[in-house]
Short mmCIF file of C-alpha atoms in Angstrom, two decimals:
data_model
loop_
_atom_site.label_atom_id
_atom_site.label_comp_id
_atom_site.label_asym_id
_atom_site.label_seq_id
_atom_site.Cartn_x
_atom_site.Cartn_y
_atom_site.Cartn_z
CA ASN M 1 97.52 4.42 35.48
CA LEU M 2 94.23 6.99 36.87
CA ALA M 3 95.81 6.84 40.30
CA ILE M 4 99.48 6.81 38.80
CA VAL M 5 98.86 10.00 36.94
CA LEU M 6 97.31 11.75 40.33
CA ILE M 7 100.04 11.00 42.60
CA VAL M 8 102.30 12.51 40.04
CA GLY M 9 100.98 15.11 39.51
CA GLY M 10 100.27 16.19 42.67
CA GLY M 11 103.63 15.32 43.32
CA THR M 12 104.48 17.68 40.70
CA ALA M 13 102.82 20.25 42.34
CA ALA M 14 103.62 20.12 45.86
CA TYR M 15 107.08 20.51 44.57
CA GLY M 16 106.39 23.90 42.99
CA ALA M 17 104.23 24.58 45.91
CA PHE M 18 108.01 24.03 48.48
CA SER M 19 110.70 24.83 46.57
CA LYS M 20 111.87 28.32 45.75
CA THR M 21 113.41 29.90 42.46
CA VAL M 22 116.76 31.97 43.50
CA THR M 23 119.16 33.49 41.30
CA VAL M 24 122.66 32.76 41.77
CA MET M 25 125.36 35.75 40.77
CA VAL M 26 129.53 34.66 41.25
CA ASP M 27 131.18 36.92 39.93
CA GLY M 28 128.70 37.96 37.21
CA GLU M 29 127.94 35.11 36.27
CA GLU M 30 123.71 34.35 36.72
CA SER M 31 122.44 30.43 37.32
CA THR M 32 119.18 30.20 38.79
CA VAL M 33 118.92 27.16 40.65
CA ARG M 34 115.19 25.61 42.46
CA THR M 35 115.64 24.81 46.58
CA PHE M 36 113.69 23.70 49.21
CA GLY M 37 116.68 25.26 52.18
CA ASP M 38 115.59 27.44 54.06
CA THR M 39 119.03 30.05 54.04
CA VAL M 40 121.97 31.36 51.95
CA SER M 41 124.09 28.78 52.78
CA ASP M 42 121.44 25.99 52.08
CA VAL M 43 121.62 27.53 48.21
CA LEU M 44 125.35 27.18 48.68
CA GLU M 45 126.34 23.79 49.24
CA ALA M 46 123.50 22.75 47.17
CA LYS M 47 125.36 24.38 44.68
CA LYS M 48 128.71 23.33 45.86
CA ILE M 49 129.89 26.89 46.25
CA THR M 50 132.27 27.62 48.45
CA ILE M 51 133.38 30.83 50.01
CA HIS M 52 136.79 31.87 51.16
CA ASP M 53 138.27 34.43 53.73
CA GLY M 54 137.67 37.29 52.11
CA ASP M 55 135.29 36.90 49.22
CA LYS M 56 132.36 38.93 48.64
CA LEU M 57 128.80 37.88 49.89
CA SER M 58 125.34 39.28 50.61
CA PRO M 59 123.60 38.46 51.77
CA SER M 60 125.31 36.51 54.77
CA PRO M 61 125.64 32.79 55.00
CA SER M 62 122.79 33.08 57.77
CA ALA M 63 120.04 34.92 55.33
CA PRO M 64 116.95 33.50 55.23
CA VAL M 65 116.24 33.22 51.08
CA GLY M 66 112.68 33.01 49.32
CA ASP M 67 111.71 32.98 45.79
CA GLY M 68 112.66 34.92 43.96
CA ASP M 69 115.89 36.47 45.64
CA THR M 70 119.14 36.83 44.61
CA ILE M 71 122.28 35.89 45.81
CA ASP M 72 125.85 38.47 44.90
CA ILE M 73 128.75 36.40 45.33
CA ALA M 74 132.74 37.83 44.36
CA TYR M 75 135.10 36.15 45.56
CA ALA M 76 139.20 38.06 46.14
CA LYS M 77 141.30 36.83 43.67
CA PRO M 78 144.60 38.14 44.56
CA VAL M 79 147.15 39.98 41.81
CA THR M 80 150.74 40.94 41.62
CA LEU M 81 150.52 43.47 39.63
CA ALA M 82 154.49 44.79 38.50
CA VAL M 83 154.17 48.11 36.16
CA ASP M 84 157.29 49.11 35.08
CA GLY M 85 159.61 46.97 37.04
CA GLU M 86 157.32 48.43 40.59
CA VAL M 87 156.05 44.90 41.91
CA THR M 88 153.32 45.03 44.38
CA LYS M 89 150.20 43.05 45.46
CA HIS M 90 146.62 43.78 45.28
CA THR M 91 143.47 41.98 46.42
CA VAL M 92 141.09 42.71 43.52
CA PHE M 93 137.52 41.27 43.14
CA ASP M 94 137.74 41.89 39.71
CA ARG M 95 136.32 39.12 36.51
CA THR M 96 139.14 40.26 33.97
CA VAL M 97 142.78 41.50 33.85
CA GLY M 98 141.32 44.92 31.63
CA GLU M 99 138.14 45.24 34.73
CA ALA M 100 141.95 45.29 37.30
CA LEU M 101 143.76 47.45 35.58
CA ASP M 102 141.00 50.06 35.79
CA GLU M 103 140.62 49.29 39.07
CA LEU M 104 144.01 49.88 40.06
CA GLY M 105 144.20 53.10 37.82
CA VAL M 106 146.96 52.07 35.64
CA ASP M 107 146.54 52.72 32.02
CA PRO M 108 148.73 50.72 29.95
CA ALA M 109 150.45 53.08 27.14
CA PRO M 110 149.39 52.67 23.81
CA GLY M 111 151.91 49.60 22.59
CA ALA M 112 152.76 48.86 25.28
CA TYR M 113 153.84 45.31 27.09
CA VAL M 114 150.88 43.65 28.77
CA SER M 115 151.52 39.92 29.42
CA ASP M 116 147.82 39.51 29.52
CA LYS M 117 144.83 40.34 27.19
CA ARG M 118 142.48 42.94 28.41
CA SER M 119 139.36 40.04 28.35
CA ALA M 120 141.39 37.20 30.45
CA PRO M 121 139.75 35.95 33.16
CA LEU M 122 141.48 36.58 36.66
CA PRO M 123 141.58 32.51 38.32
CA ARG M 124 141.06 33.10 41.27
CA LYS M 125 143.78 30.93 43.10
CA GLY M 126 145.82 34.92 41.44
CA SER M 127 147.11 36.08 39.49
CA GLN M 128 150.61 38.33 37.89
CA VAL M 129 150.01 41.16 35.63
CA VAL M 130 153.29 42.51 34.35
CA VAL M 131 153.07 46.18 32.06
CA SER M 132 155.14 47.69 30.21
CA THR M 133 156.39 50.65 28.27
CA GLU M 134 159.55 51.07 25.93
CA LYS M 135 162.50 52.00 27.97
CA SER M 136 165.94 52.53 27.58
CA LEU M 137 168.62 50.23 28.71
CA THR M 138 172.49 50.02 29.25
CA VAL M 139 173.21 46.38 29.08
CA THR M 140 176.90 45.66 29.60
CA ALA M 141 178.35 41.62 28.53
CA ASP M 142 181.87 40.41 27.47
CA GLY M 143 183.93 44.30 28.17
CA LYS M 144 181.15 45.58 25.76
CA THR M 145 178.88 48.22 27.10
CA SER M 146 175.94 49.06 25.01
CA THR M 147 172.58 50.50 25.35
CA ILE M 148 168.88 49.32 24.41
CA THR M 149 165.91 50.59 24.60
CA THR M 150 163.15 47.38 24.53
CA LYS M 151 159.48 46.88 25.73
CA ALA M 152 161.20 43.91 27.10
CA PRO M 153 159.34 43.06 31.28
CA THR M 154 162.04 41.18 32.94
CA VAL M 155 165.89 40.93 31.89
CA ALA M 156 166.38 37.69 30.34
CA LYS M 157 163.56 39.45 27.44
CA VAL M 158 165.97 42.46 26.80
CA LEU M 159 169.86 40.14 27.11
CA GLU M 160 167.68 37.93 24.99
CA ALA M 161 166.51 41.67 22.50
CA ALA M 162 170.15 42.57 23.43
CA ASN M 163 171.03 38.64 20.85
CA VAL M 164 173.27 38.52 24.57
CA THR M 165 173.30 34.90 25.32
CA LEU M 166 174.47 33.31 28.94
CA ASP M 167 175.38 29.32 30.49
CA LYS M 168 174.10 28.08 33.70
CA ASP M 169 177.86 29.33 35.39
CA ASP M 170 176.85 32.96 34.13
CA GLU M 171 176.16 35.99 37.13
CA VAL M 172 173.72 38.65 35.83
CA LYS M 173 173.60 41.21 38.19
CA PRO M 174 170.13 41.81 38.90
CA GLY M 175 168.72 38.23 37.94
CA THR M 176 167.11 36.97 35.16
CA SER M 177 163.79 37.13 36.00
CA ALA M 178 163.76 40.85 37.58
CA PHE M 179 161.05 43.02 36.35
CA VAL M 180 163.65 45.76 34.67
CA LYS M 181 162.92 49.72 35.19
CA PRO M 182 163.85 53.22 33.22
CA ASP M 183 166.71 53.18 32.71
CA GLU M 184 168.81 50.39 35.30
CA LYS M 185 171.83 49.34 34.31
CA LEU M 186 172.65 45.51 34.03
CA LYS M 187 176.10 43.09 34.10
CA VAL M 188 176.37 39.70 32.94
CA ILE M 189 179.36 38.01 34.73
CA ARG M 190 181.04 36.05 32.35
CA ILE M 191 181.96 33.49 34.38
CA GLU M 192 184.48 29.75 33.42
CA LYS M 193 185.07 26.77 35.21
CA ILE M 194 189.27 25.93 34.80
CA SER M 195 190.35 22.25 36.33
CA LYS M 196 194.51 22.51 36.48
CA THR M 197 197.08 21.18 37.97
CA GLU M 198 199.57 23.54 39.94
CA GLU M 199 202.48 23.02 41.98
CA VAL M 200 202.31 25.79 45.15
CA ASP M 201 204.78 26.89 47.64
CA VAL M 202 204.19 26.10 51.74
CA LYS M 203 204.62 28.39 54.02
CA PHE M 204 207.33 27.48 56.87
CA PRO M 205 205.87 26.88 60.18
CA VAL M 206 207.13 29.58 62.59
CA GLU M 207 207.34 29.28 66.76
CA VAL M 208 207.73 32.39 69.39
CA ARG M 209 210.60 31.62 72.12
CA LYS M 210 210.09 34.83 75.05
CA ASP M 211 214.36 35.67 75.73
CA PRO M 212 214.52 36.86 78.95
CA GLU M 213 217.97 38.32 78.44
CA ALA M 214 216.87 40.08 75.14
CA TYR M 215 215.47 43.95 75.04
CA GLN M 216 213.08 44.69 73.88
CA GLY M 217 211.76 44.99 70.81
CA GLU M 218 215.12 42.79 70.11
CA VAL M 219 214.48 39.93 67.26
CA SER M 220 216.60 36.91 66.09
CA VAL M 221 215.92 34.44 64.26
CA VAL M 222 217.85 30.69 65.91
CA LYS M 223 216.50 28.96 62.82
CA LYS M 224 215.72 29.23 58.81
CA GLY M 225 213.27 28.04 57.40
CA LYS M 226 212.30 26.64 54.41
CA LYS M 227 209.20 26.09 52.13
CA GLY M 228 207.23 23.20 51.15
CA LYS M 229 205.80 22.11 47.31
CA ASN M 230 202.44 20.75 47.74
CA ARG M 231 201.41 20.14 44.01
CA GLU M 232 197.60 21.08 43.69
CA LYS M 233 195.40 19.60 41.76
CA VAL M 234 192.62 22.32 42.08
CA THR M 235 189.97 24.20 40.09
CA LEU M 236 189.51 28.38 39.53
CA VAL M 237 186.48 29.85 39.42
CA MET M 238 186.66 32.78 36.81
CA ALA M 239 184.55 35.56 36.42
CA ASP M 240 185.14 37.97 33.75
CA GLY M 241 188.95 36.80 33.34
CA LYS M 242 190.33 37.30 36.80
CA VAL M 243 190.68 34.72 39.86
CA ARG M 244 187.19 34.80 42.07
CA ASP M 245 187.99 31.90 43.62
CA ARG M 246 190.39 28.72 44.46
CA ILE M 247 189.19 25.21 44.83
CA VAL M 248 192.05 22.74 46.37
CA LEU M 249 190.76 19.15 45.23
CA ASP M 250 193.74 17.27 45.39
CA LYS M 251 197.14 17.98 46.63
CA ASP M 252 200.79 15.60 46.94
CA VAL M 253 203.73 16.70 49.81
CA LEU M 254 206.98 16.74 47.23
CA VAL M 255 208.29 18.91 49.88
CA ALA M 256 207.52 19.57 53.72
CA PRO M 257 207.88 22.43 54.80
CA VAL M 258 210.31 22.78 58.51
#
């Protein structure tokens, strides 16, 4: 028993003598690791930390580490920022939405819509942060134009605030997912599809022949043509009550043109 105790004690002493205690800071979160590794890369591998292009790492991966050293890591985070309809893309190293807004010089007005709390963490894979202040917008739908004051960030949310409903075929300019800008004019176009059967005239073919004996500019009709008639199954695409498109699905020839 004494021999075993001495061996274990010797092993513990050896571990303490040859291992190092290294502090790893990842986005401000501190952890401590004991390692036999010689370089920063060895420590990162032991901690299962992967460095991507754009991340900040200090010291460099090949730098040696000693007992008591600190490794600093700041992850690069893509952020799409939309402020009152203006969309920009950035890469930040901040931990939270609030820190990123401060870094980017965005100070939302009191009462403004902000998509996330200031304390919300920024994910490494990227995120979208939306800020929308109260603004006056014009909405045209169903033949009526109205003005609405709202801090809703997108066209869809503005229409919801204006009690304008859409069905799957209706169109909106700009699109429903677009971020609204101050004084933006929104237009809803009601799309209706009507199926019906119609009888339509069919133009007769025209054949033109040159007459060497006719005077220049003289035109004569040898034989008058006759229009035909078709019965067509169609879909009429109506935009705000006016025909935008006529799609022929099937047709029967009632009278052939001649």
